[in-house]
Structures are given as C-alpha cells and as structure tokens.
mmCIF file of C-alpha atoms and ligand atoms in Angstrom:
data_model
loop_
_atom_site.group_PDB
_atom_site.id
_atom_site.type_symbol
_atom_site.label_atom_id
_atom_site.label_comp_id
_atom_site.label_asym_id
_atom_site.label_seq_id
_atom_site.Cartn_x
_atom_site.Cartn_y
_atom_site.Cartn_z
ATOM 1 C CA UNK A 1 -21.870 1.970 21.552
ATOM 2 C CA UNK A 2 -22.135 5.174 23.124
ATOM 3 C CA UNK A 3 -25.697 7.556 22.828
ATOM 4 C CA UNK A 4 -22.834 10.385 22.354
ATOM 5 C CA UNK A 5 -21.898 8.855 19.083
ATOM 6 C CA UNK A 6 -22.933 10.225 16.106
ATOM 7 C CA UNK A 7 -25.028 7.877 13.343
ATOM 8 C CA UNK A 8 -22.278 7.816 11.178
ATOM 9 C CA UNK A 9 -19.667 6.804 14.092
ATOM 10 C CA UNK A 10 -22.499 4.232 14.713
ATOM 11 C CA UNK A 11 -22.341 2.891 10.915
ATOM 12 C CA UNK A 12 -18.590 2.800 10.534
ATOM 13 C CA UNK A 13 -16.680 -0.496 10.436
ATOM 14 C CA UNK A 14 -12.901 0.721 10.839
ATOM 15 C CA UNK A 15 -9.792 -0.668 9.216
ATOM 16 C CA UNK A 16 -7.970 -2.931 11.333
ATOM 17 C CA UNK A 17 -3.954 -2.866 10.897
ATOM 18 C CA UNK A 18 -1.786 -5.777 10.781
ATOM 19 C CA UNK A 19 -0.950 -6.656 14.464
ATOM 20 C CA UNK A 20 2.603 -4.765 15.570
ATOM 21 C CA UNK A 21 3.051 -7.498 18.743
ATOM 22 C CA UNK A 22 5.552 -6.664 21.153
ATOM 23 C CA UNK A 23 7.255 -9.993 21.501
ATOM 24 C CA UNK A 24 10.765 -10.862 21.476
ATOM 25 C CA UNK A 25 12.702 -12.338 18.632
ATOM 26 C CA UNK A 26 10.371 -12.343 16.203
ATOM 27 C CA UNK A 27 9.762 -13.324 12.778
ATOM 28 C CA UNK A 28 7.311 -10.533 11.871
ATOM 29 C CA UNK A 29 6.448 -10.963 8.019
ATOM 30 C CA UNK A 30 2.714 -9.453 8.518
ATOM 31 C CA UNK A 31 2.804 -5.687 7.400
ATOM 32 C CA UNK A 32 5.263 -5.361 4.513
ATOM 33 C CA UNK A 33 7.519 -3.072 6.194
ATOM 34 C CA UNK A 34 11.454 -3.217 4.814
ATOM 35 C CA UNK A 35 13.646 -5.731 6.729
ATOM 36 C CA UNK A 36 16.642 -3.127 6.415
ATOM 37 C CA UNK A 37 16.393 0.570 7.641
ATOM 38 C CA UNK A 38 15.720 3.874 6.396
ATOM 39 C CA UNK A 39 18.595 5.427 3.984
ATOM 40 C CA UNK A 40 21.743 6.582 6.558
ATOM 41 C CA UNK A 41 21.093 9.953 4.938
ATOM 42 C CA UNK A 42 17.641 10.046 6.070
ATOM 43 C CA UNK A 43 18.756 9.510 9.399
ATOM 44 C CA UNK A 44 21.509 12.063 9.757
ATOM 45 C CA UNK A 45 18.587 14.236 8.512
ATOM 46 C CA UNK A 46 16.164 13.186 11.089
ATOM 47 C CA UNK A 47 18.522 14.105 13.843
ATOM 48 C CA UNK A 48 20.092 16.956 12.572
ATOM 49 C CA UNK A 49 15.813 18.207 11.961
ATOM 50 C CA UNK A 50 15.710 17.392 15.797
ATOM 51 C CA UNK A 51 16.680 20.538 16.722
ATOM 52 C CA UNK A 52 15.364 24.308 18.663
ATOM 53 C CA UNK A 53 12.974 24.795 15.420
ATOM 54 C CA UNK A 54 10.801 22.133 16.390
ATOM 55 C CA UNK A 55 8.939 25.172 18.449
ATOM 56 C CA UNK A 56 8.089 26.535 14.981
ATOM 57 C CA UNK A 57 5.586 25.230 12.630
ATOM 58 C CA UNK A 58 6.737 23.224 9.391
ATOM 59 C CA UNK A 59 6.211 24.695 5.964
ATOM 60 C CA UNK A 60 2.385 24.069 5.381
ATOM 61 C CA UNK A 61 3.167 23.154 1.822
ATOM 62 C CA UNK A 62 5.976 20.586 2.383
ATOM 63 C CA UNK A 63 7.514 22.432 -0.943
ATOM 64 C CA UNK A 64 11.317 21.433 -0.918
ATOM 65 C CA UNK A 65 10.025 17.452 -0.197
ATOM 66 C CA UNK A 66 7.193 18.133 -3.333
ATOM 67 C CA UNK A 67 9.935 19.664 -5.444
ATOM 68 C CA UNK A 68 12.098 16.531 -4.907
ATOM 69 C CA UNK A 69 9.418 14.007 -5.146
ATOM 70 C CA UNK A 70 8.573 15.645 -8.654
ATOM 71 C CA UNK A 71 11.409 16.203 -10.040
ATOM 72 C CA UNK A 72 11.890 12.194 -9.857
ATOM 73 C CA UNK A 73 9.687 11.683 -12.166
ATOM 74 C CA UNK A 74 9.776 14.949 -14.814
ATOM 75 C CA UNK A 75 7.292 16.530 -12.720
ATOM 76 C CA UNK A 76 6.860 19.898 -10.865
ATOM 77 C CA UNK A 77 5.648 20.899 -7.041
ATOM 78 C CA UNK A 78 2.229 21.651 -8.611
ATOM 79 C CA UNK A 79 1.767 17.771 -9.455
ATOM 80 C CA UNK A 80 2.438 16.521 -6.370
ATOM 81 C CA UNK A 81 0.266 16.359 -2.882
ATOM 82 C CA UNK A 82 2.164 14.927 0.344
ATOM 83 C CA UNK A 83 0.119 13.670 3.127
ATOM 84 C CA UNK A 84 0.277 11.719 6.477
ATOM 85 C CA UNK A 85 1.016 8.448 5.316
ATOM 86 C CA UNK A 86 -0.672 7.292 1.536
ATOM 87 C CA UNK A 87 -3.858 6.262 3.730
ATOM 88 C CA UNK A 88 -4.214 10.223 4.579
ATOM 89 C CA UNK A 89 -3.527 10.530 0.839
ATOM 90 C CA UNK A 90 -5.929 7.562 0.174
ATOM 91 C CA UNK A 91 -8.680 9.384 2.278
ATOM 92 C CA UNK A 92 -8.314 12.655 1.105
ATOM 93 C CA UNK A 93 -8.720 11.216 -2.756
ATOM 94 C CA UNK A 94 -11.820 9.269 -1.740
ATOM 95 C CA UNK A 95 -13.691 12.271 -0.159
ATOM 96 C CA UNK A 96 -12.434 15.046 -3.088
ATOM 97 C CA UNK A 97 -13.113 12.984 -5.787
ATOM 98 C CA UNK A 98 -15.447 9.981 -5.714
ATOM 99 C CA UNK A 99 -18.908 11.449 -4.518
ATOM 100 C CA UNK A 100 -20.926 11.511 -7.896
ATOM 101 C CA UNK A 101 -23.714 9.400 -6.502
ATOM 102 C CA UNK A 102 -22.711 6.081 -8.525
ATOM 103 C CA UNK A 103 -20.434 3.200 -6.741
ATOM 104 C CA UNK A 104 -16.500 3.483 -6.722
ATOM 105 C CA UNK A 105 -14.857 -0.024 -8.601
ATOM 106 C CA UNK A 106 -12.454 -1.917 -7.118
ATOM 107 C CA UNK A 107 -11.379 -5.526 -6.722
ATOM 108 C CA UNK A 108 -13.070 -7.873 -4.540
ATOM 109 C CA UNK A 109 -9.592 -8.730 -3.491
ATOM 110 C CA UNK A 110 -7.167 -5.523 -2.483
ATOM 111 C CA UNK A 111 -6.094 -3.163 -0.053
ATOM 112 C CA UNK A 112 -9.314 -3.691 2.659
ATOM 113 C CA UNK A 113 -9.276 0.688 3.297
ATOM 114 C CA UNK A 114 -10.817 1.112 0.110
ATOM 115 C CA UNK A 115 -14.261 0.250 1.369
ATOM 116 C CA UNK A 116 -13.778 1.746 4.899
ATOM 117 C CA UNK A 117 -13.088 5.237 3.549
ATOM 118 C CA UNK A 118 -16.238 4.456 1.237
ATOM 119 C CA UNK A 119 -17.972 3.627 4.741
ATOM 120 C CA UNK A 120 -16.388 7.123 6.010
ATOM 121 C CA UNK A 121 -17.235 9.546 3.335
ATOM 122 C CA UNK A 122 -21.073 7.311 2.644
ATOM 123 C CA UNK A 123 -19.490 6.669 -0.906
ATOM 124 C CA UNK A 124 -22.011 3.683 -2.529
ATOM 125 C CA UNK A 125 -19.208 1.050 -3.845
ATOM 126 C CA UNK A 126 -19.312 -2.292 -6.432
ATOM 127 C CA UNK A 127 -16.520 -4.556 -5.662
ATOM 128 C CA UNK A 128 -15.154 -6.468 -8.963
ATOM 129 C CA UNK A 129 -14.427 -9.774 -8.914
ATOM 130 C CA UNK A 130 -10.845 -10.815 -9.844
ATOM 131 C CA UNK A 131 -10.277 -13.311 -11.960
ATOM 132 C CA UNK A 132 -9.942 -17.429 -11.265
ATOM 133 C CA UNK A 133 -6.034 -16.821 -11.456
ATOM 134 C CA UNK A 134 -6.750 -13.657 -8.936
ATOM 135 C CA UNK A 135 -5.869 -11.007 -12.050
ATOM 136 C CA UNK A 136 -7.638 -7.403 -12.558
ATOM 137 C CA UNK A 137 -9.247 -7.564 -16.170
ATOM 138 C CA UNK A 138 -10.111 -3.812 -16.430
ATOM 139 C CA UNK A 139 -12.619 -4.564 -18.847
ATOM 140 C CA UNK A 140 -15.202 -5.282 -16.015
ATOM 141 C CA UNK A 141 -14.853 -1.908 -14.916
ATOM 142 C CA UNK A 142 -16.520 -0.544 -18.269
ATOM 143 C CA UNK A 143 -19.561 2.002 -17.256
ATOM 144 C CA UNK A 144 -20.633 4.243 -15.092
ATOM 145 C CA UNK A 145 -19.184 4.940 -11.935
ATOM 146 C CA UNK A 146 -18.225 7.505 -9.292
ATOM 147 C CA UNK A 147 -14.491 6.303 -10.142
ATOM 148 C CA UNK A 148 -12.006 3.527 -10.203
ATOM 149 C CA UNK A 149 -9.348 2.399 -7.217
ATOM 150 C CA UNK A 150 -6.687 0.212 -8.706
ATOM 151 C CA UNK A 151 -3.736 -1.076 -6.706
ATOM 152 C CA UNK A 152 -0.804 -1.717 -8.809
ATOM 153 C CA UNK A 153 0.664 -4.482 -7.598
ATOM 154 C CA UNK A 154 -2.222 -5.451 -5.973
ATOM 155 C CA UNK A 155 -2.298 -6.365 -2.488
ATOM 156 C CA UNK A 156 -2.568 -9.132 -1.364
ATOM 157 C CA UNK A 157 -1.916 -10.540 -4.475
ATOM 158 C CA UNK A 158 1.224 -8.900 -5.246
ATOM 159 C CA UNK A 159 0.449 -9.044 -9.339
ATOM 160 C CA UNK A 160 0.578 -6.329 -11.191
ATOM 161 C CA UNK A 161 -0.845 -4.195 -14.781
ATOM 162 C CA UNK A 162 1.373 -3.009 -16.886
ATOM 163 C CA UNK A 163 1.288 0.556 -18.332
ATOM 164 C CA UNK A 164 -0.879 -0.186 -21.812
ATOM 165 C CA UNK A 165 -3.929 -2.161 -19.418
ATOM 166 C CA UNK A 166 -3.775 1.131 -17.063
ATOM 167 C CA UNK A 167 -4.093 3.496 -19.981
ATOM 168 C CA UNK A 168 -7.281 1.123 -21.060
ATOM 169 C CA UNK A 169 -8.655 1.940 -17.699
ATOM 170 C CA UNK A 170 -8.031 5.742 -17.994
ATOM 171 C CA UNK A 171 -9.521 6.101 -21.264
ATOM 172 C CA UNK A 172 -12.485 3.588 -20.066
ATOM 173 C CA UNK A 173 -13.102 6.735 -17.484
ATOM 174 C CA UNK A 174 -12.522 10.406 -18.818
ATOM 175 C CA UNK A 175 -14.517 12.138 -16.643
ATOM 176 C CA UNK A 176 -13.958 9.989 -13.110
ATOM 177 C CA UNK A 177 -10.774 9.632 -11.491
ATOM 178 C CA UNK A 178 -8.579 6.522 -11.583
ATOM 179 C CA UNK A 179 -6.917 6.316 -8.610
ATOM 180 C CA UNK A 180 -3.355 4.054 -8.811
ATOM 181 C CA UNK A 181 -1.974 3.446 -5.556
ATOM 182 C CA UNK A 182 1.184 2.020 -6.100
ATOM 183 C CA UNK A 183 2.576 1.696 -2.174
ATOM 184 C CA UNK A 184 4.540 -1.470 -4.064
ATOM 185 C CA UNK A 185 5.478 0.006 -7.060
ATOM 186 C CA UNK A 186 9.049 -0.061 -6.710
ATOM 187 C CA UNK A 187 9.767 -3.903 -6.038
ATOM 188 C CA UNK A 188 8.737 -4.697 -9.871
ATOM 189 C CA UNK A 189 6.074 -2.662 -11.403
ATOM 190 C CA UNK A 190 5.743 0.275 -13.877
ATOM 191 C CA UNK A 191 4.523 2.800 -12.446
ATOM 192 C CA UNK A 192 2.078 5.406 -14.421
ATOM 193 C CA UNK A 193 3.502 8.986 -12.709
ATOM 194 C CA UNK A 194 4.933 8.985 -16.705
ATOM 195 C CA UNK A 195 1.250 9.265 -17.669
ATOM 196 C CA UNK A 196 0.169 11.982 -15.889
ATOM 197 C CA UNK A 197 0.530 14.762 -18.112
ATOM 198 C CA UNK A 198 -1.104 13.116 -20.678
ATOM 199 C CA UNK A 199 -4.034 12.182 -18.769
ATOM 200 C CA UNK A 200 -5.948 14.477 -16.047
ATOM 201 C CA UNK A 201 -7.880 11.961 -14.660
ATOM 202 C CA UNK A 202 -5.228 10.377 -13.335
ATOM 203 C CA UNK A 203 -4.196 10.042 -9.585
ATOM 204 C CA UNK A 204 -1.093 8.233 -8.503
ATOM 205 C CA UNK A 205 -0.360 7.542 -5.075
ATOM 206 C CA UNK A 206 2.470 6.062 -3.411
ATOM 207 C CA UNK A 207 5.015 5.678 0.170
ATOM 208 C CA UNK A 208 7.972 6.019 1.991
ATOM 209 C CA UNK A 209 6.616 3.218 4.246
ATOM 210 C CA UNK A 210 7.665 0.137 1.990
ATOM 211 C CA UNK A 211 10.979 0.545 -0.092
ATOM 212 C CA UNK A 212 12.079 3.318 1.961
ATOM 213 C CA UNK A 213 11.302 1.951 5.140
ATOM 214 C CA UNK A 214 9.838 4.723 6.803
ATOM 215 C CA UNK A 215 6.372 3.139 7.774
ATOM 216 C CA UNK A 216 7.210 4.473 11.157
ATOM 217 C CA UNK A 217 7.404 8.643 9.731
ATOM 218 C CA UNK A 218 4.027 8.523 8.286
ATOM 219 C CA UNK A 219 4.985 9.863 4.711
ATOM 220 C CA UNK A 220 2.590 9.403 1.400
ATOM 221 C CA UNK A 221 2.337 10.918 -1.632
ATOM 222 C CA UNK A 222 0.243 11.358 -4.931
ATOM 223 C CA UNK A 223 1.437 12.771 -8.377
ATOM 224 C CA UNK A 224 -1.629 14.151 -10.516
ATOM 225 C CA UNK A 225 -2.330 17.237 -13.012
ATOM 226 C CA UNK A 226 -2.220 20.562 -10.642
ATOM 227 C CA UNK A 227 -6.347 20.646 -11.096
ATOM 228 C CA UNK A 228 -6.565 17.185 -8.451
ATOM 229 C CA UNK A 229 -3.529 18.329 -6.457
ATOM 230 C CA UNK A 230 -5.428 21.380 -5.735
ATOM 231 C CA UNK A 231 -8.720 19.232 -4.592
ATOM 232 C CA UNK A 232 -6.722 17.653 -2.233
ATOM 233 C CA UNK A 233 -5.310 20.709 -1.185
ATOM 234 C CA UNK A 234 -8.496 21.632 -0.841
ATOM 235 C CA UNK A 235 -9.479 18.688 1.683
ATOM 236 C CA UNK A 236 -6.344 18.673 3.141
ATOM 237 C CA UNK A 237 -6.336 22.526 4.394
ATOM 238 C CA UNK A 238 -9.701 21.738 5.596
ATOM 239 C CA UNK A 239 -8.691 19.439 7.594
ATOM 240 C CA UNK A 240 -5.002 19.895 8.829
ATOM 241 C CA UNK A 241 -2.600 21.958 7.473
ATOM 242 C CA UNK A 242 0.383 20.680 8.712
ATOM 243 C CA UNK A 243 -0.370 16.890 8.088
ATOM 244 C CA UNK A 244 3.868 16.564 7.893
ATOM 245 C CA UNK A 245 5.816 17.705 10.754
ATOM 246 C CA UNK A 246 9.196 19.428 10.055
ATOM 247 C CA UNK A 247 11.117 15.893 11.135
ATOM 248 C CA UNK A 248 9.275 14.274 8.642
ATOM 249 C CA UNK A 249 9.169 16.946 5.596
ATOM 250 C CA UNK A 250 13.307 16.602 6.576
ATOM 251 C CA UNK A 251 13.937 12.682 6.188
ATOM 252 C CA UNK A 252 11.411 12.213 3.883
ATOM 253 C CA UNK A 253 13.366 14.701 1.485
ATOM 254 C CA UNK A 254 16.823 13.073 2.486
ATOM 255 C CA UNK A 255 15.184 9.711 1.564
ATOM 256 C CA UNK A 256 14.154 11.353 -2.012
ATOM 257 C CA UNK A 257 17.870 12.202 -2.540
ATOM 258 C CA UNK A 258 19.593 8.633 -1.230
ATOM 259 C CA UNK A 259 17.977 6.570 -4.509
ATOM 260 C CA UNK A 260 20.823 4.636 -4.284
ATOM 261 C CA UNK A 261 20.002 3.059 -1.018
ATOM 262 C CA UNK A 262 16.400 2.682 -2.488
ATOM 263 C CA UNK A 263 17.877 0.506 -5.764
ATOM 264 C CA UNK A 264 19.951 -1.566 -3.422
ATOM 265 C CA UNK A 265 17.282 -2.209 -0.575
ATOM 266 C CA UNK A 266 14.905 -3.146 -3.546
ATOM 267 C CA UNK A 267 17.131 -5.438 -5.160
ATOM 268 C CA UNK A 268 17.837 -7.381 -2.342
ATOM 269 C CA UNK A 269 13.968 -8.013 -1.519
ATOM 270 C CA UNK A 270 13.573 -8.828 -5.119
ATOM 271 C CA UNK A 271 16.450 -11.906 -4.728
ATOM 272 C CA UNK A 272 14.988 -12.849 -1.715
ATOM 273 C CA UNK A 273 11.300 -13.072 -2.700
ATOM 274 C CA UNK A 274 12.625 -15.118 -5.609
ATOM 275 C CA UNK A 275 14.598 -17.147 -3.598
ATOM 276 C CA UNK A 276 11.324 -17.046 -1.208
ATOM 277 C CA UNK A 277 8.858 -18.238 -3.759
ATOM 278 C CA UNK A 278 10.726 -20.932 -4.998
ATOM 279 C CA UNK A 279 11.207 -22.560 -1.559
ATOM 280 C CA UNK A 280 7.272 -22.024 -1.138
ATOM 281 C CA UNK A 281 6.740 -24.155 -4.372
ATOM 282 C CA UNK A 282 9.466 -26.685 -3.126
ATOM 283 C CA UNK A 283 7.019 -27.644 -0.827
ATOM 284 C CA UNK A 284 3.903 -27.830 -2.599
ATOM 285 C CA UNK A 285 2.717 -24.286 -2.851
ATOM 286 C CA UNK A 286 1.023 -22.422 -5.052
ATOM 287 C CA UNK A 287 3.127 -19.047 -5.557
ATOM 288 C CA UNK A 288 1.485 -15.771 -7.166
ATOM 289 C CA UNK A 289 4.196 -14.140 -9.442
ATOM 290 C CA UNK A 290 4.797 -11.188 -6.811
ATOM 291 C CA UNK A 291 6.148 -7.650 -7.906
ATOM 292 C CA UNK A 292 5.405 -6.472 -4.723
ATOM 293 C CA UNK A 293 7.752 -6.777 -1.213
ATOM 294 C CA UNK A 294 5.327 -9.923 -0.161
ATOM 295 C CA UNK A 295 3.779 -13.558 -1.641
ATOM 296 C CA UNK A 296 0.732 -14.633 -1.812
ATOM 297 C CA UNK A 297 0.737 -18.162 -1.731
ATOM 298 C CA UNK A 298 -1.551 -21.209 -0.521
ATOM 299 C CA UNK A 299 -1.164 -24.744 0.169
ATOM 300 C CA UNK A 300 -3.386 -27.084 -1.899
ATOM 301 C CA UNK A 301 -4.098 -29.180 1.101
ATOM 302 C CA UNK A 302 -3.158 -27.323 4.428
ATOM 303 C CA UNK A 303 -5.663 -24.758 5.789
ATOM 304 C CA UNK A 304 -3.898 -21.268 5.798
ATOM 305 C CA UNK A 305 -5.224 -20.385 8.949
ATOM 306 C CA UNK A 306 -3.832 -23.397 10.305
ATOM 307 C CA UNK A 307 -0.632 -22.322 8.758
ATOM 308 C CA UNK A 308 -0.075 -19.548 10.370
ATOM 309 C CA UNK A 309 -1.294 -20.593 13.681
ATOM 310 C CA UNK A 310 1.565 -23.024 13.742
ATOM 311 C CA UNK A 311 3.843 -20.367 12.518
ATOM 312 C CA UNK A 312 2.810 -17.832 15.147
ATOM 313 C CA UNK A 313 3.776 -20.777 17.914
ATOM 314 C CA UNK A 314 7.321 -20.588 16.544
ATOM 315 C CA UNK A 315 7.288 -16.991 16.518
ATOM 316 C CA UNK A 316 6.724 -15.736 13.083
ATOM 317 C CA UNK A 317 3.286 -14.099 12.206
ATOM 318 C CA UNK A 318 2.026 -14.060 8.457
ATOM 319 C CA UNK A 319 -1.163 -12.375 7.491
ATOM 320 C CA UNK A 320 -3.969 -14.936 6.668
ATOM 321 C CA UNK A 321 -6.866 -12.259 5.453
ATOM 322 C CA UNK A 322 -10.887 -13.850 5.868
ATOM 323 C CA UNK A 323 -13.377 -14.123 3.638
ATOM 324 C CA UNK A 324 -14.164 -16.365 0.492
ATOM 325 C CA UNK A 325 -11.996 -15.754 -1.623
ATOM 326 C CA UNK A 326 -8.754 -14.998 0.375
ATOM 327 C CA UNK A 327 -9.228 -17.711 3.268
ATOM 328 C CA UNK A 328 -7.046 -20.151 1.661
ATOM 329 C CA UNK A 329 -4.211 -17.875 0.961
ATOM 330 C CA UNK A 330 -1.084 -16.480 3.217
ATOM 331 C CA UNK A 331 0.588 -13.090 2.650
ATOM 332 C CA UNK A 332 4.052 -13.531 3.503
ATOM 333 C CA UNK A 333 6.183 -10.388 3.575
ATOM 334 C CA UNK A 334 9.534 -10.779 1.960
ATOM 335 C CA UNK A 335 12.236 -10.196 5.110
ATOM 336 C CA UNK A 336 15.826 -11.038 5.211
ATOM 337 C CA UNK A 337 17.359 -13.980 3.640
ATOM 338 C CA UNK A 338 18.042 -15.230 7.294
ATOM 339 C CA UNK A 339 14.347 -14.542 8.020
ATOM 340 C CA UNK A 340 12.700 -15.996 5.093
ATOM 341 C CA UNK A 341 14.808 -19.492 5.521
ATOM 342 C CA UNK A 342 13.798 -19.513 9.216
ATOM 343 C CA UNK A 343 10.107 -19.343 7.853
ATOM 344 C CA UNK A 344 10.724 -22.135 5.029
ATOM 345 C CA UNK A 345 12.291 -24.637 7.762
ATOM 346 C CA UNK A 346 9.082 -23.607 9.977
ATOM 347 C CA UNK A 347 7.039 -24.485 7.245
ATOM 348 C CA UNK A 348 9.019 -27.676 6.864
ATOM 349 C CA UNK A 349 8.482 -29.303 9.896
ATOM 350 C CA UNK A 350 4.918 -28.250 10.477
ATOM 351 C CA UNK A 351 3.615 -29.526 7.356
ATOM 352 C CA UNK A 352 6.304 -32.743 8.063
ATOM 353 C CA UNK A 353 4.805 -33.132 11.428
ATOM 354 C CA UNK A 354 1.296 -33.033 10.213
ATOM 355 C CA UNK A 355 1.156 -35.379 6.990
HETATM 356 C C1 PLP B 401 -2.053 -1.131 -1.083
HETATM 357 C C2 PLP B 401 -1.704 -0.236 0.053
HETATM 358 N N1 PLP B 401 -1.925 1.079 -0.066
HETATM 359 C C3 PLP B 401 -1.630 1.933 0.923
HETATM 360 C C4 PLP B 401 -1.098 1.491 2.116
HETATM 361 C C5 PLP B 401 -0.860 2.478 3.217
HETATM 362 O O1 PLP B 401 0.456 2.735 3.477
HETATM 363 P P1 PLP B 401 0.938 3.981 4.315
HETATM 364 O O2 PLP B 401 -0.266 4.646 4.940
HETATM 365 O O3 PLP B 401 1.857 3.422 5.337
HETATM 366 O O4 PLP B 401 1.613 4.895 3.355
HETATM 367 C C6 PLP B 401 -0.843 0.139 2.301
HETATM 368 C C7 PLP B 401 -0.301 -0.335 3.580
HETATM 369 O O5 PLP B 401 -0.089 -1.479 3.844
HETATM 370 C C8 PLP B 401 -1.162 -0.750 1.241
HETATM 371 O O6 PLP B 401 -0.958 -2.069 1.383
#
C-alpha cells in the first residue's frame, strides 16, 4: 500500500509465476518448460547475434522472424504479431480487443492471467464452468459477450478441442474475437492458424517457451487476419516498439528454421508423458488424457497438497493450483524419462509410507 499508488495499482491482484527456486539438484516439474534445450541452431544464432550491433536498435517490426513464423503455416508477415513472450501477446489482445462493455468467457479452470489482464485493462469477465470430467463444452459460451479466451490444450488440464468444436465457437461469435492460445499446441493438438483466413475473428496465439524451449528469450506470437494484427500493432507501438531485442528476433528465427529439433523434442515428451501417465494410474491415479507437455492428475484418497509437500522434501516441486475445483489435482510437467521415474518412485514410497 503506498498513497503514491494509483486506484487501479490499488485494485490489481497480479499473476503469480510458478516458483523458479534456486536449489540444487532438482526435480523441477512446476512451469512446463522443455527438459532438453533450445535447437543447436538457435544457439549458434544467439551467439553469433551477440555481436558490435547490439549498440543499434532491432528491426521494430521483427519482419524476417514474422515472415518465417508465417510462412509455417501458409501465412504472410501481415498475419502475424510477435511480442515479449505470449503473455505480452496475451495482454496486448485483451486490451485491443475485449472492451465492449459485456464480460470476456473463459473456463473456470485455465491459464490464471486471463482474469488478471481483465483486472488490468477493468475488462468485466464470466468464468464458465468446465464440465464434471473438466472438458470445455463451447455451447455454454452461446450469447453476448465482449469475447471468448480458449486455451487449447487447456491448462491445467492438458485436454484439448479439436478443430470442428473451435469453428462452433467462432461462428457462435462473429463479431467478438476468439482468442486461441495454444502455448501447448504442439505436444498433441490441432491447432486453428489453418482457420484463419477463413475466419476474421479469429486470434491464435502461441510460444517459443514450451516446445522450443526458449521460456528464458521471452518470444510469443499470434497469427490473425492483417485487420487484428494491426490492433495489436496498434497497442504494441503504444507501448514499446521494440518489445524483441535483436538476440531474440535472431534465435527465435533460427528456432523457426530447426523444425526438426522441434518434431524430435516433441516426440520424446509425448513417450514420456505416456509412459508418465501410466505409472500415475499404476498407483491409483486418476490421469487426464494430456496433449499438452504436463498431467493433470489426482489421487482419489491422498490430498494433493500433501502430495507435493512430500515431493518438495525430496526435491521435486509440482504445481498444486487452489481453489475448489483444482485443490485436489497436481500438474506435473512432463521432464526426462530419468526425471519422471525419479518422481514415480517418490510417489511410491510416500504414498507406501503413509497407507
Ligand atoms: C496457457 C498459457 N498461455 C500462455 C503462457 C505464457 O507463456 P509465455 O509468456 O512464456 O509465452 C503460459 C505459460 O505458462 C500458459 O500456460
């Protein structure tokens, strides 16, 4: 509390990240970060970027790294935005596009920003409930609305829409923006980019910071018809115009080119969160079908906070979210083979030692 603060600073209730804890050894399966690195490629173009030209700005449009990112997907530069991370992109969507004076939809259950950038930008919001088995059913977002936040996979569930239940939604909306942030999209889902030609009210968003592992360069994304790039532009050159420094326009774009090391990084999380999920049931838990780089799971007779308590004293930190609905459940982020036995044997013993 300060008397220098401003209302609004007053009001806010800010997002609070997954805990980064600097302790050795480490099991750390709390922020869905990769367990390999970054493409080599993205590297050598990291360090070869770290060079005199740093004194000079970057290119304000980030238009050899938009040119890339569209091309991946049949698109061109004028579809794409690029932003500080997807939460910059996140942000930037929820102040261009959502103030029409009736609440923003989204689940009850999902990414937790969505209401603090409503909080930010005094956007009214109506959370909708998912269903008993934790699914979106888009047909409870009928009616009016300022516009609809859907992530696909969701997270924390990890489940995910496929393409004919998102066009639903978009045709539910015509004149609001849907807004699919897909930061998991790769590890199992379809992703709608293919749809936005066909439909302007669409907004997809997505990030180097899960299957590319660069959560630590701060590089998002969103693909939309040139009309909502432009509104973000709009925001964005209102706000900073250089929201990707010249290191990052450079390995993000290197990144963009390696999608080999992006198919194999992905496949391997995909073997291991099968592998993963059926060790979970093996010992009694319940396992949402994930098609993101985590599982949400819960124990039908162990308290998940519990849980994870005992798995922090053995070094390895989960995420166990609060409130109703989510206080049972544990979101486990899918890490190395080596990693996610480690947490299985944990999980052994402490629910061995405690029955
Ligand atoms: C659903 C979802 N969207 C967006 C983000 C933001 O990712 P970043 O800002 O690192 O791109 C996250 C991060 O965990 C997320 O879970």
């Amino acid at each position: 509390m300060s008397r220098f603060w401003s209302p609004l600073v007053h009001r806010l209730t800010p997002y609070v990240p997954g805990e980064q804890p600097r302790i050795a050894n480490l099991i750390k399966l709390n922020t869905n970060e990769l367990p390999y690195g970054p493409s080599p490629r993205a590297l050598a173009a990291l360090r070869a970027a770290a060079d005199d030209t740093l004194r000079l700005y970057p290119d304000p449009e980030a238009l050899a790294l938009r040119t890339a990112l569209g091309q991946r997907v049949g698109l061109d530069a004028a579809h794409v935005f690029v932003g500080n991370g997807s939460d910059e992109v996140l942000a930037h969507a929820f102040q261009a596009f959502f103030s029409h004076g009736e609440p923003v939809l989204f689940a009850d259950v999902t990414y937790s920003f969505y209401k603090v950038y409503c909080g930010l930008y005094s956007l009214p919001y109506r959370l909708v409930p998912l269903d008993d088995g934790m699914r979106v059913q888009v047909e409870d977002y009928a009616g009016p609305c300022g516009g609809v936040v859907l992530a696909n996979p969701n997270a924390p569930t990890g489940m995910a829409l496929d393409l004919d239940t998102i066009r639903r939604l978009l045709e539910q909306h015509p004149d609001r923006v849907v807004l699919v942030d897909e930061a998991y999209v790769d590890f199992g889902a379809q992703s709608a980019a293919g749809l936005v030609r066909e439909y302007p009210n669409l907004l997809v968003v997505q990030t180097f910071s899960k299957s590319r592992a660069l959560a630590g360069l701060r590089v998002g994304f969103a693909y939309g018809q040139p009309e909502l790039i432009e509104g973000l532009t709009r925001i964005k050159d209102s706000f900073n115009s250089y929201p990707l420094d010249r290191l990052a326009q450079a390995g993000a774009l290197a990144s963009v080119e390696d999608e080999v090391w992006l198919a194999q990084c992905v496949e391997r999380v995909i073997d291991s969160r099968e592998r993963l999920s059926a060790g979970l049931v093996e010992h009694g838990f319940d396992v949402l079908p994930s098609c993101a780089n985590f599982v949400y799971t819960r124990h039908p007779n162990r308290e998940a906070a519990e849980l994870a308590a005992r798995l922090r004293e053995k070094a390895i930190i989960v995420r166990h979210l609060k409130g109703e609905r989510t206080e049972a459940w544990l979101r486990i982020t899918v890490g190395t083979d080596a990693q996610c036995q480690a947490l299985l044997d944990a999980l052994r013993e402490i629910l061995h030692r405690n029955s």
